[in-house]
Each structure stands twice: as structure tokens, then as C-alpha cells.
């Protein structure tokens, strides 16, 4: 929502709602700027929060993207410039340049300058590897060393530095999955009815058509990574160059893809709340209050009334009537453990990810396939006609 225009695809709050309460951080970045980052967001938002506090008002951060909210609550980001700016940098983004390199080459470079960080990151995670290299290049200090300094500050923890606003709370609006999915599908239909295609078509014509013609479109950075652009790419580039029937099929394909990716995004956001807020290790974690929004007919009783009571209690320094949500986290869990699944030819990082992988359909399929081959190999081997699979090394064990 920081980008100018594109009000439908970014689901901006309406002008009527903005008149009811002052809003900030909306529609101020040129949509052609591709290097606007969470650091730029934080550097503009933090002074605004201070300004709101100075007027004896309570800042309310609305999301949205929980990664950006986390950047405001905790000291978790790194400035790689001597003088951070609230505006996106006009010069080329070094991280974007690094992401053009091969994954193996990127990881090799990081291993040379910051072996500790390289050991923690998956070799195929270009974004994180490139970011760590950028940090080293622009500060001269290994990324892992800077993170360790943050974690060792008073109030810091395994996920970063201390909490920046100790007297804060999180209100998490969550719904039953079936109700949420139905609501998200309806939202996409409403966006289409409100003129989504006209908005995308106009933006594509003004900003993206030339890039597509030169095969240099980029759906990984800036406004183009917003949900909706990639999903309608085929429809937009083929419009007017194919039959009406084909165009209609591509349009429906884009609508269905938008619905699916929107639902996946909502699941990721809920997972972020659970893993990065509710399960966050350390003492400096704001309380998280759950508000059930499955039944919109009960909005007043289930959401508005308890939310007002919680916020009012915080303002007055009282204990809220509601109990915050609590989730147990495993102190022994290693989020950076490395395991190689030779069956699936995959590197898995993290204890929880490994457990999920070993239960996945693809892994179990490979296990079943291996067992069948082993049984077949032993039968043939017993008759002296062939070597077993294990002996010839053609079927590595996990």
C-alpha cells in the first residue's frame, strides 16, 4: 500500500475510511521504484511513531505483512548505509545485482567472507544469501557478527535485538480456515467487479509492456511482486493477440491463480504470527490477543468490544480482562540444523522442517519406492543373477 495508485490490487483503505482516522504510509512511493525495502519502510515509520507519541496519541500499526510489523517492534534489521534515508535509494540496489548470480556462486562467495552465515542459509535461498553478502560488502562486517551483537544486547534473544516499544500489544484477528478461504475468494471476485482488470491493464500498458517486450520483466521486486501481477501475466501479454475464447480461458486461469495465491499468503501470515510472535523465545515479547472473526454477524461481541477493552486497559495501565494467547515452544529446537535427504536430493534446514519433510507425500513416495527396489534387489541377488541396489550404490540411503 506504500505505492502510489493501484488501489484495488493492493486493497487500500478507502478515502472515506481515511477521513475517519488519520492514516500514514499510504501511496507515497513511485511504483517504478524497485528497491524499496523493509529498511526504508522502518526508517520512515519509526519517526512517525515518535511523532504520534509526542502528540499523546496511540499509534496503531495495521497489517498486512507481519515481517514489516516485526521490523517496527524489535531491533532486527541492519543498516548498510552510513546515513539511512526514509526514501528509497536512487542508485542501483546491490542486493538485486547479486541475485543475478548463480546460486552456487553466491553461496561460495558468502562461505569465503562469512562461513558461519553460509552454514545457516540454504544454498538455494538467493535472497538471504545475497542480503548477507550485501551486508558484508557495505559494512565490512560479517552479517553473522552483526546479528550476534544484536542478540547479545540487553533484552535481545535468538531472533534478534530487544523490543523497541515495551508497552505494546498485538491483536490477532483469525478465522476458521473454511470461513477465511470463502472470504478471500469473495474478496477476489469483488476486486474484479471493482475494476481490477482495468487497473492492471492500464498499469501494464504504462509501465510493464516495454519490459515484457524486451524480456526483462521482474516479478520479484517492488510493486510487481504484489499478488496479482504474475497471476495475470499471460492474460495481459496475450490480450488482443489471441482468440476471445483463449483470452477468456487465460482470464479465468488468472482469477483462480489469484484466489489460490491469496489463500496461501494468508496461511503464511498466520504461520508467521504463531512462529515469530506466539513462539518467540525470550522475555521481550508483547502479549498476543486472539480475536475470532469467523462469524461477521458477531463482530460487535467477538471483536470490537473485547478489542476496545484490551486497548483501554493498556492505556490505563490495568490488566486486560482477556487472557493473551500462549503457545509452547521447544527450547531444544534447532532452527538452523542441516540434514541432507539423499532419497529426495534435498538439503533441509531446521528440526521442524526436517520433521515435516519426513512426513511429506514426496518423501514417503521415495521411501516406498526404495523399499520395493530393495526387496526386488534382494530376491534377484539371492539367485546370483545381480548385485543388490545397496551394493552398486545406485540407491543412496537417507
Tab-separated table of C-alpha atoms in Angstrom:
chain	number	residue	atom	x	y	z
A	1	UNK	CA	0.000	0.000	0.000
A	2	UNK	CA	3.016	2.316	0.084
A	3	UNK	CA	2.958	2.529	-3.730
A	4	UNK	CA	1.008	5.267	-5.476
A	5	UNK	CA	-2.050	4.152	-7.404
A	6	UNK	CA	-3.123	0.515	-7.838
A	7	UNK	CA	-5.685	0.918	-5.085
A	8	UNK	CA	-7.624	-2.247	-5.987
A	9	UNK	CA	-4.791	-4.767	-6.316
A	10	UNK	CA	-3.224	-3.546	-3.037
A	11	UNK	CA	-6.584	-3.404	-1.205
A	12	UNK	CA	-6.048	0.136	0.024
A	13	UNK	CA	-8.279	1.539	2.727
A	14	UNK	CA	-10.944	3.696	1.073
A	15	UNK	CA	-10.782	7.518	1.069
A	16	UNK	CA	-13.989	7.535	3.118
A	17	UNK	CA	-12.375	5.408	5.846
A	18	UNK	CA	-9.220	7.517	5.759
A	19	UNK	CA	-11.297	10.568	6.575
A	20	UNK	CA	-12.494	8.911	9.809
A	21	UNK	CA	-8.980	8.443	11.182
A	22	UNK	CA	-5.635	9.835	10.058
A	23	UNK	CA	-3.597	7.284	8.089
A	24	UNK	CA	0.122	7.265	7.295
A	25	UNK	CA	2.441	5.332	4.962
A	26	UNK	CA	-0.054	5.065	2.102
A	27	UNK	CA	0.552	5.976	-1.573
A	28	UNK	CA	3.883	7.770	-1.322
A	29	UNK	CA	6.354	5.576	-3.290
A	30	UNK	CA	6.652	5.748	-7.086
A	31	UNK	CA	5.516	2.357	-8.427
A	32	UNK	CA	8.564	2.192	-10.709
A	33	UNK	CA	10.935	2.173	-7.711
A	34	UNK	CA	12.092	-1.444	-7.405
A	35	UNK	CA	14.476	-1.169	-4.456
A	36	UNK	CA	12.062	-0.052	-1.730
A	37	UNK	CA	12.751	-2.379	1.201
A	38	UNK	CA	11.606	-3.129	4.720
A	39	UNK	CA	14.525	-0.982	5.942
A	40	UNK	CA	13.140	2.004	4.003
A	41	UNK	CA	9.718	1.277	5.492
A	42	UNK	CA	11.080	1.130	9.038
A	43	UNK	CA	13.164	4.292	8.637
A	44	UNK	CA	10.071	6.262	7.643
A	45	UNK	CA	7.646	4.611	10.083
A	46	UNK	CA	9.711	4.934	13.291
A	47	UNK	CA	9.846	8.779	13.194
A	48	UNK	CA	6.109	8.805	12.528
A	49	UNK	CA	5.519	6.634	15.583
A	50	UNK	CA	7.624	9.038	17.672
A	51	UNK	CA	5.627	11.960	16.258
A	52	UNK	CA	2.331	10.298	17.198
A	53	UNK	CA	3.585	9.573	20.729
A	54	UNK	CA	4.721	13.199	21.055
A	55	UNK	CA	1.128	14.302	20.449
A	56	UNK	CA	-0.101	11.983	23.237
A	57	UNK	CA	-1.748	9.705	20.698
A	58	UNK	CA	-1.549	5.914	20.386
A	59	UNK	CA	-0.035	4.635	17.116
A	60	UNK	CA	-1.856	1.646	15.651
A	61	UNK	CA	0.136	-0.438	13.194
A	62	UNK	CA	-2.171	-2.339	10.837
A	63	UNK	CA	-1.087	-5.341	8.773
A	64	UNK	CA	-0.731	-6.767	6.445
A	65	UNK	CA	2.759	-8.052	6.199
A	66	UNK	CA	3.873	-9.267	9.621
A	67	UNK	CA	7.547	-9.118	8.617
A	68	UNK	CA	7.189	-5.336	8.369
A	69	UNK	CA	5.412	-5.185	11.737
A	70	UNK	CA	8.234	-7.216	13.288
A	71	UNK	CA	10.747	-4.674	11.950
A	72	UNK	CA	8.988	-1.967	13.982
A	73	UNK	CA	8.574	-3.934	17.207
A	74	UNK	CA	12.090	-5.363	17.555
A	75	UNK	CA	15.610	-4.310	16.676
A	76	UNK	CA	16.070	-6.908	13.937
A	77	UNK	CA	17.196	-5.038	10.807
A	78	UNK	CA	20.627	-3.859	9.734
A	79	UNK	CA	21.504	-0.524	8.156
A	80	UNK	CA	24.156	-0.976	5.488
A	81	UNK	CA	24.418	2.730	4.709
A	82	UNK	CA	26.112	5.321	6.926
A	83	UNK	CA	23.141	7.662	6.644
A	84	UNK	CA	19.846	5.767	6.421
A	85	UNK	CA	17.209	7.555	4.368
A	86	UNK	CA	13.438	7.444	4.569
A	87	UNK	CA	13.332	7.440	0.773
A	88	UNK	CA	14.332	4.541	-1.479
A	89	UNK	CA	17.881	4.737	-2.775
A	90	UNK	CA	18.222	6.215	-6.286
A	91	UNK	CA	21.337	4.211	-7.120
A	92	UNK	CA	21.380	0.544	-8.107
A	93	UNK	CA	20.466	-1.990	-5.463
A	94	UNK	CA	23.496	-4.183	-4.788
A	95	UNK	CA	21.310	-6.995	-3.461
A	96	UNK	CA	19.357	-7.122	-6.740
A	97	UNK	CA	22.635	-7.207	-8.644
A	98	UNK	CA	23.900	-10.100	-6.519
A	99	UNK	CA	20.678	-12.042	-7.069
A	100	UNK	CA	21.536	-12.223	-10.770
A	101	UNK	CA	24.436	-14.549	-9.964
A	102	UNK	CA	24.191	-18.330	-9.879
A	103	UNK	CA	23.071	-19.747	-6.503
A	104	UNK	CA	26.206	-21.861	-6.112
A	105	UNK	CA	28.472	-18.896	-6.863
A	106	UNK	CA	26.596	-16.698	-4.407
A	107	UNK	CA	26.884	-19.277	-1.642
A	108	UNK	CA	30.572	-19.835	-2.431
A	109	UNK	CA	31.277	-16.117	-2.069
A	110	UNK	CA	29.417	-15.955	1.233
A	111	UNK	CA	31.313	-19.009	2.519
A	112	UNK	CA	34.581	-17.137	1.937
A	113	UNK	CA	33.649	-13.974	3.861
A	114	UNK	CA	31.110	-15.269	6.391
A	115	UNK	CA	31.278	-19.071	6.760
A	116	UNK	CA	29.051	-19.003	9.844
A	117	UNK	CA	26.184	-17.315	7.960
A	118	UNK	CA	26.743	-19.507	4.901
A	119	UNK	CA	26.327	-22.595	7.101
A	120	UNK	CA	22.971	-21.307	8.347
A	121	UNK	CA	21.444	-20.450	4.966
A	122	UNK	CA	20.163	-22.806	2.308
A	123	UNK	CA	22.400	-22.563	-0.786
A	124	UNK	CA	19.328	-22.033	-2.993
A	125	UNK	CA	17.911	-19.171	-0.887
A	126	UNK	CA	19.221	-16.448	-3.189
A	127	UNK	CA	17.548	-13.560	-1.395
A	128	UNK	CA	19.007	-14.286	2.033
A	129	UNK	CA	22.437	-15.237	0.711
A	130	UNK	CA	22.560	-12.066	-1.413
A	131	UNK	CA	21.461	-9.960	1.566
A	132	UNK	CA	24.232	-11.396	3.753
A	133	UNK	CA	26.801	-10.685	1.049
A	134	UNK	CA	25.436	-7.148	0.664
A	135	UNK	CA	25.752	-6.554	4.419
A	136	UNK	CA	29.401	-7.630	4.370
A	137	UNK	CA	30.246	-5.612	1.255
A	138	UNK	CA	28.658	-2.397	2.556
A	139	UNK	CA	29.718	-2.607	6.220
A	140	UNK	CA	32.909	-4.673	6.127
A	141	UNK	CA	31.500	-6.761	8.991
A	142	UNK	CA	30.182	-10.328	8.610
A	143	UNK	CA	26.388	-10.491	8.787
A	144	UNK	CA	26.571	-13.222	11.461
A	145	UNK	CA	28.688	-10.964	13.683
A	146	UNK	CA	26.204	-8.085	13.468
A	147	UNK	CA	23.293	-10.405	14.284
A	148	UNK	CA	25.178	-11.793	17.272
A	149	UNK	CA	25.761	-8.257	18.566
A	150	UNK	CA	22.018	-7.568	18.321
A	151	UNK	CA	21.131	-10.776	20.129
A	152	UNK	CA	23.574	-10.041	22.950
A	153	UNK	CA	22.097	-6.622	23.683
A	154	UNK	CA	20.044	-6.373	26.859
A	155	UNK	CA	16.599	-7.754	26.055
A	156	UNK	CA	17.823	-9.492	22.911
A	157	UNK	CA	17.155	-13.116	22.005
A	158	UNK	CA	17.738	-15.812	19.389
A	159	UNK	CA	15.642	-13.953	16.781
A	160	UNK	CA	17.256	-10.546	17.163
A	161	UNK	CA	17.641	-7.493	19.345
A	162	UNK	CA	15.427	-6.061	22.086
A	163	UNK	CA	11.829	-4.920	21.903
A	164	UNK	CA	11.700	-1.248	20.886
A	165	UNK	CA	8.291	-0.418	22.393
A	166	UNK	CA	7.934	-2.353	25.678
A	167	UNK	CA	4.353	-1.234	26.374
A	168	UNK	CA	2.641	-2.694	23.329
A	169	UNK	CA	0.256	-5.500	22.447
A	170	UNK	CA	-0.766	-7.444	19.360
A	171	UNK	CA	-4.379	-8.042	18.336
A	172	UNK	CA	-4.554	-11.076	16.038
A	173	UNK	CA	-7.760	-11.385	14.030
A	174	UNK	CA	-8.089	-15.006	12.998
A	175	UNK	CA	-10.845	-17.098	11.456
A	176	UNK	CA	-11.769	-20.693	10.819
A	177	UNK	CA	-9.897	-21.830	7.699
A	178	UNK	CA	-13.036	-22.619	5.690
A	179	UNK	CA	-14.580	-19.240	6.539
A	180	UNK	CA	-11.324	-17.447	5.721
A	181	UNK	CA	-10.943	-19.218	2.365
A	182	UNK	CA	-14.510	-18.369	1.364
A	183	UNK	CA	-13.996	-14.744	2.388
A	184	UNK	CA	-10.766	-14.470	0.399
A	185	UNK	CA	-12.387	-15.950	-2.718
A	186	UNK	CA	-15.210	-13.434	-2.423
A	187	UNK	CA	-12.664	-10.639	-1.997
A	188	UNK	CA	-11.050	-11.538	-5.315
A	189	UNK	CA	-14.453	-11.582	-7.020
A	190	UNK	CA	-15.202	-8.171	-5.504
A	191	UNK	CA	-11.836	-6.838	-6.737
A	192	UNK	CA	-12.614	-7.991	-10.280
A	193	UNK	CA	-16.065	-6.380	-10.066
A	194	UNK	CA	-14.493	-3.137	-8.792
A	195	UNK	CA	-12.265	-2.820	-11.882
A	196	UNK	CA	-9.152	-4.886	-11.096
A	197	UNK	CA	-8.571	-5.826	-14.743
A	198	UNK	CA	-8.786	-2.235	-15.942
A	199	UNK	CA	-6.307	-1.184	-13.246
A	200	UNK	CA	-3.839	-3.954	-14.155
A	201	UNK	CA	-4.288	-3.380	-17.883
A	202	UNK	CA	-3.577	0.337	-17.532
A	203	UNK	CA	-0.529	-0.240	-15.346
A	204	UNK	CA	0.788	-2.919	-17.700
A	205	UNK	CA	0.403	-0.593	-20.678
A	206	UNK	CA	2.161	2.317	-18.948
A	207	UNK	CA	4.935	0.529	-17.073
A	208	UNK	CA	5.394	-3.126	-17.920
A	209	UNK	CA	4.680	-3.624	-21.623
A	210	UNK	CA	8.081	-2.400	-22.763
A	211	UNK	CA	9.868	-4.580	-20.190
A	212	UNK	CA	7.931	-7.658	-21.317
A	213	UNK	CA	8.792	-6.953	-24.965
A	214	UNK	CA	12.481	-6.868	-24.026
A	215	UNK	CA	12.095	-9.934	-21.776
A	216	UNK	CA	13.292	-8.068	-18.699
A	217	UNK	CA	10.124	-8.004	-16.612
A	218	UNK	CA	10.798	-8.541	-12.916
A	219	UNK	CA	8.124	-10.021	-10.660
A	220	UNK	CA	10.485	-10.383	-7.687
A	221	UNK	CA	10.977	-6.753	-6.644
A	222	UNK	CA	8.955	-3.612	-5.994
A	223	UNK	CA	5.275	-3.287	-6.820
A	224	UNK	CA	5.490	-6.071	-9.421
A	225	UNK	CA	5.897	-8.693	-6.701
A	226	UNK	CA	2.459	-7.802	-5.319
A	227	UNK	CA	-0.066	-10.588	-5.546
A	228	UNK	CA	-1.950	-10.177	-8.837
A	229	UNK	CA	0.708	-9.198	-11.368
A	230	UNK	CA	2.291	-12.599	-12.019
A	231	UNK	CA	-1.095	-14.302	-11.975
A	232	UNK	CA	-2.445	-12.195	-14.863
A	233	UNK	CA	0.799	-12.030	-16.866
A	234	UNK	CA	-0.333	-14.445	-19.609
A	235	UNK	CA	-3.692	-12.703	-19.954
A	236	UNK	CA	-2.174	-9.222	-20.192
A	237	UNK	CA	0.577	-10.036	-22.705
A	238	UNK	CA	-1.716	-12.056	-24.986
A	239	UNK	CA	-4.751	-9.746	-24.901
A	240	UNK	CA	-5.589	-8.704	-28.450
A	241	UNK	CA	-3.238	-11.307	-29.916
A	242	UNK	CA	-5.380	-14.394	-29.380
A	243	UNK	CA	-8.949	-15.556	-29.846
A	244	UNK	CA	-11.676	-14.359	-27.466
A	245	UNK	CA	-12.040	-17.959	-26.238
A	246	UNK	CA	-8.334	-18.217	-25.380
A	247	UNK	CA	-8.397	-14.805	-23.719
A	248	UNK	CA	-11.387	-15.852	-21.597
A	249	UNK	CA	-9.588	-19.030	-20.521
A	250	UNK	CA	-6.463	-17.081	-19.584
A	251	UNK	CA	-8.580	-14.607	-17.629
A	252	UNK	CA	-10.266	-17.377	-15.649
A	253	UNK	CA	-6.880	-19.006	-15.085
A	254	UNK	CA	-5.578	-15.716	-13.665
A	255	UNK	CA	-8.594	-15.278	-11.374
A	256	UNK	CA	-8.273	-18.810	-9.987
A	257	UNK	CA	-4.500	-18.384	-9.541
A	258	UNK	CA	-5.086	-15.119	-7.669
A	259	UNK	CA	-7.515	-16.865	-5.328
A	260	UNK	CA	-5.075	-19.691	-4.634
A	261	UNK	CA	-2.063	-17.464	-4.009
A	262	UNK	CA	-4.129	-15.164	-1.773
A	263	UNK	CA	-5.178	-18.115	0.388
A	264	UNK	CA	-1.584	-19.374	0.560
A	265	UNK	CA	-0.404	-15.920	1.596
A	266	UNK	CA	-2.997	-15.791	4.388
A	267	UNK	CA	-1.756	-19.156	5.676
A	268	UNK	CA	1.845	-17.908	5.665
A	269	UNK	CA	0.848	-14.805	7.598
A	270	UNK	CA	-0.923	-16.874	10.248
A	271	UNK	CA	2.098	-19.153	10.457
A	272	UNK	CA	4.297	-16.085	10.966
A	273	UNK	CA	2.168	-14.952	13.925
A	274	UNK	CA	2.441	-18.380	15.527
A	275	UNK	CA	6.168	-18.884	14.961
A	276	UNK	CA	7.550	-15.345	15.258
A	277	UNK	CA	5.167	-13.810	17.804
A	278	UNK	CA	3.490	-16.545	19.851
A	279	UNK	CA	6.513	-18.886	19.939
A	280	UNK	CA	9.174	-16.178	20.012
A	281	UNK	CA	11.830	-17.124	22.577
A	282	UNK	CA	12.943	-14.643	25.215
A	283	UNK	CA	11.120	-12.359	27.667
A	284	UNK	CA	10.599	-9.313	25.439
A	285	UNK	CA	7.513	-10.411	23.546
A	286	UNK	CA	4.289	-8.348	23.542
A	287	UNK	CA	1.155	-10.227	24.573
A	288	UNK	CA	-0.888	-11.538	21.640
A	289	UNK	CA	-4.680	-11.452	21.998
A	290	UNK	CA	-6.755	-13.589	19.660
A	291	UNK	CA	-9.991	-12.207	18.226
A	292	UNK	CA	-12.269	-14.675	16.435
A	293	UNK	CA	-13.667	-13.246	13.185
A	294	UNK	CA	-15.223	-16.334	11.585
A	295	UNK	CA	-18.781	-15.090	12.074
A	296	UNK	CA	-19.080	-11.478	10.920
A	297	UNK	CA	-22.575	-11.339	12.408
A	298	UNK	CA	-20.868	-11.410	15.815
A	299	UNK	CA	-18.346	-8.653	15.046
A	300	UNK	CA	-19.512	-6.439	17.918
A	301	UNK	CA	-19.423	-9.189	20.579
A	302	UNK	CA	-16.381	-11.182	19.390
A	303	UNK	CA	-14.105	-8.476	18.004
A	304	UNK	CA	-14.928	-4.818	18.591
A	305	UNK	CA	-15.978	-4.950	22.269
A	306	UNK	CA	-13.093	-7.148	23.532
A	307	UNK	CA	-10.560	-5.223	21.406
A	308	UNK	CA	-11.664	-1.895	22.898
A	309	UNK	CA	-11.488	-3.370	26.417
A	310	UNK	CA	-7.947	-4.679	25.818
A	311	UNK	CA	-6.647	-1.398	24.384
A	312	UNK	CA	-8.357	0.680	27.070
A	313	UNK	CA	-6.776	-1.490	29.773
A	314	UNK	CA	-3.328	-0.986	28.257
A	315	UNK	CA	-3.795	2.780	28.091
A	316	UNK	CA	-4.896	2.888	31.731
A	317	UNK	CA	-2.158	0.537	32.919
A	318	UNK	CA	-4.585	-2.208	34.006
A	319	UNK	CA	-4.538	-5.929	33.292
A	320	UNK	CA	-6.883	-6.591	30.348
A	321	UNK	CA	-9.905	-8.801	31.061
A	322	UNK	CA	-8.866	-11.183	28.263
A	323	UNK	CA	-6.035	-13.689	28.582
A	324	UNK	CA	-3.280	-13.488	25.962
A	325	UNK	CA	-2.677	-16.496	23.743
A	326	UNK	CA	0.161	-18.796	24.735
A	327	UNK	CA	1.930	-21.444	22.692
A	328	UNK	CA	4.620	-23.752	23.944
A	329	UNK	CA	7.890	-23.690	22.045
A	330	UNK	CA	10.619	-26.264	22.164
A	331	UNK	CA	13.736	-24.765	23.756
A	332	UNK	CA	15.810	-27.597	22.260
A	333	UNK	CA	14.594	-26.989	18.707
A	334	UNK	CA	17.412	-26.107	16.310
A	335	UNK	CA	16.136	-23.814	13.566
A	336	UNK	CA	19.476	-23.978	11.731
A	337	UNK	CA	20.222	-27.712	11.769
A	338	UNK	CA	21.359	-29.150	8.417
A	339	UNK	CA	20.218	-32.520	7.122
A	340	UNK	CA	20.560	-33.935	3.625
A	341	UNK	CA	17.815	-36.235	2.362
A	342	UNK	CA	19.691	-38.289	-0.199
A	343	UNK	CA	16.497	-40.008	-1.293
A	344	UNK	CA	14.960	-36.697	-2.347
A	345	UNK	CA	18.299	-34.979	-3.095
A	346	UNK	CA	17.379	-32.065	-0.854
A	347	UNK	CA	19.052	-30.056	1.892
A	348	UNK	CA	16.670	-29.441	4.795
A	349	UNK	CA	17.395	-26.681	7.337
A	350	UNK	CA	15.685	-26.752	10.747
A	351	UNK	CA	14.408	-29.507	13.030
A	352	UNK	CA	10.750	-28.692	12.366
A	353	UNK	CA	11.295	-28.549	8.608
A	354	UNK	CA	13.040	-31.932	8.703
A	355	UNK	CA	10.155	-33.478	10.653
A	356	UNK	CA	7.685	-32.032	8.118
A	357	UNK	CA	9.784	-33.299	5.200
A	358	UNK	CA	9.928	-36.872	6.523
A	359	UNK	CA	6.122	-36.849	6.728
A	360	UNK	CA	5.618	-35.316	3.283
A	361	UNK	CA	3.997	-37.251	0.424
A	362	UNK	CA	7.031	-36.855	-1.846
A	363	UNK	CA	9.459	-38.255	0.739
A	364	UNK	CA	7.188	-41.151	1.666
A	365	UNK	CA	6.813	-41.924	-2.044
A	366	UNK	CA	10.596	-42.179	-2.385
A	367	UNK	CA	10.807	-44.355	0.750
A	368	UNK	CA	8.163	-46.709	-0.620
A	369	UNK	CA	9.912	-46.836	-3.993
A	370	UNK	CA	13.255	-47.624	-2.361
A	371	UNK	CA	11.783	-50.436	-0.288
A	372	UNK	CA	10.274	-52.012	-3.376
A	373	UNK	CA	13.600	-51.826	-5.187
A	374	UNK	CA	15.465	-53.215	-2.189
A	375	UNK	CA	13.072	-56.139	-1.924
A	376	UNK	CA	13.419	-56.776	-5.643
A	377	UNK	CA	17.205	-56.468	-5.437
A	378	UNK	CA	17.492	-58.975	-2.614
A	379	UNK	CA	15.377	-61.503	-4.473
A	380	UNK	CA	17.495	-61.224	-7.606
A	381	UNK	CA	20.702	-61.159	-5.595
A	382	UNK	CA	19.798	-64.365	-3.741
A	383	UNK	CA	19.589	-66.193	-7.056
A	384	UNK	CA	23.037	-64.901	-8.001
A	385	UNK	CA	21.818	-63.038	-11.084
A	386	UNK	CA	22.583	-59.462	-9.994
A	387	UNK	CA	24.078	-57.284	-7.285
A	388	UNK	CA	21.785	-55.635	-4.760
A	389	UNK	CA	20.872	-51.978	-5.068
A	390	UNK	CA	22.836	-51.103	-1.922
A	391	UNK	CA	26.000	-52.757	-3.210
A	392	UNK	CA	26.141	-50.929	-6.540
A	393	UNK	CA	25.423	-47.589	-4.826
A	394	UNK	CA	22.656	-46.659	-7.254
A	395	UNK	CA	20.118	-46.087	-4.480
A	396	UNK	CA	21.535	-43.941	-1.657
A	397	UNK	CA	20.043	-44.376	1.778
A	398	UNK	CA	18.601	-41.375	3.661
